[in-house]
Amino acid sequence: MTLIKELNVHDEFVGFYLVKELELKQTNTSPAKDYLDMVLCDASGEIPAKYWDVKDTEKDIFSPMTLVKVQGTVQLYREKPQVKISRIRNTTSEDSVSLTNFIRAAPVGSSELIETINRVIESIEDPVIRNIVGYCVDKVGEKLAHYPAAKMHHHAYFAGLAYHIVRMLEIGEFLCKQRPFLNTDMIKAGIILHDIAKPEEMIAQLGVVSDYSVQGKLIGHIAMAASWITEAALRLDIPLDSELVIGLQHLILSHHNLGEWGSPVQPQTAEAVALHYIDTLDAKLQMAEDALNATSDKELWTQPVRGLENKAMYRTSNSE
């Protein structure tokens, strides 16, 4: 079977893929014709697809997060590859394909990632900070082990959020050694808590986000996480005007840096400045890595990456 990352324009192929997104739409022609607008994916990447010749009997038999067998051709649409599906069917038990084989996952096992996060929480010396962090992590429970960090842009796969947190903790550890004036406990806490409400913001299955929750749409993960800190302080009988509580809330509320990026305030502590750039560095490098991994090894350039100013990434000799 051909992996999505190996598909090239003009390729004709047959293979099994996961339906990540699916919507029944109509053409702009007169009369309008129904078609299926889809995103197909496997462990190597994803690609948009159109099934123009959908029959009336086929309009309701396909659904997201299911496996299908597809015959199609790769075409170029607006300078990006897109599949024109000629034949498609749902898989059966006789196909002997497993859903988990088509799911992208963090390169480190989720149990190892959670173990690392818990070990860092235990290493936080200040009991107030440690207890608040523990309370917020407990709120998301087992979701932290498998949720993605985003719907599209970075770490958008199984255990992506935990992987993002652990990679940021590694960067944070280096910075705290290089810049000992930083409050190590606050850096650790900010990294673990900055996206901790993502599992409540998004609706996901096996690392694939299907939609945003009502809370996600109306409140968002930044405001939710800040309110969890308040909730933790109340439950743990910590004064809300405590410098530690306010400092933790500031880390969360400012970590996107700008209002147009979702932050109600900008970083005004050294730890908040550090958190923003640690987050940005890890997210953007992951976007570049993901784009390269999703591109055939024979190709020197990736597709444009929206989160990197819509620039394509060039594969250097070290990008292996």
Coordinates of C-alpha atoms in Angstrom, one line a residue, residues 16 67 91-99 101-102:
F16 CA -6.5 1.7 2.7
L67 CA -11.2 3.0 7.4
T91 CA -13.3 -1.9 4.9
T92 CA -14.5 -5.3 6.1
S93 CA -13.1 -7.9 8.5
E94 CA -11.7 -9.7 5.5
D95 CA -9.4 -6.7 4.7
S96 CA -7.5 -7.4 8.0
V97 CA -6.6 -3.8 8.6
S98 CA -6.5 -2.2 12.1
L99 CA -7.5 1.4 12.9
N101 CA -2.1 1.3 12.4
F102 CA -3.4 4.4 10.6

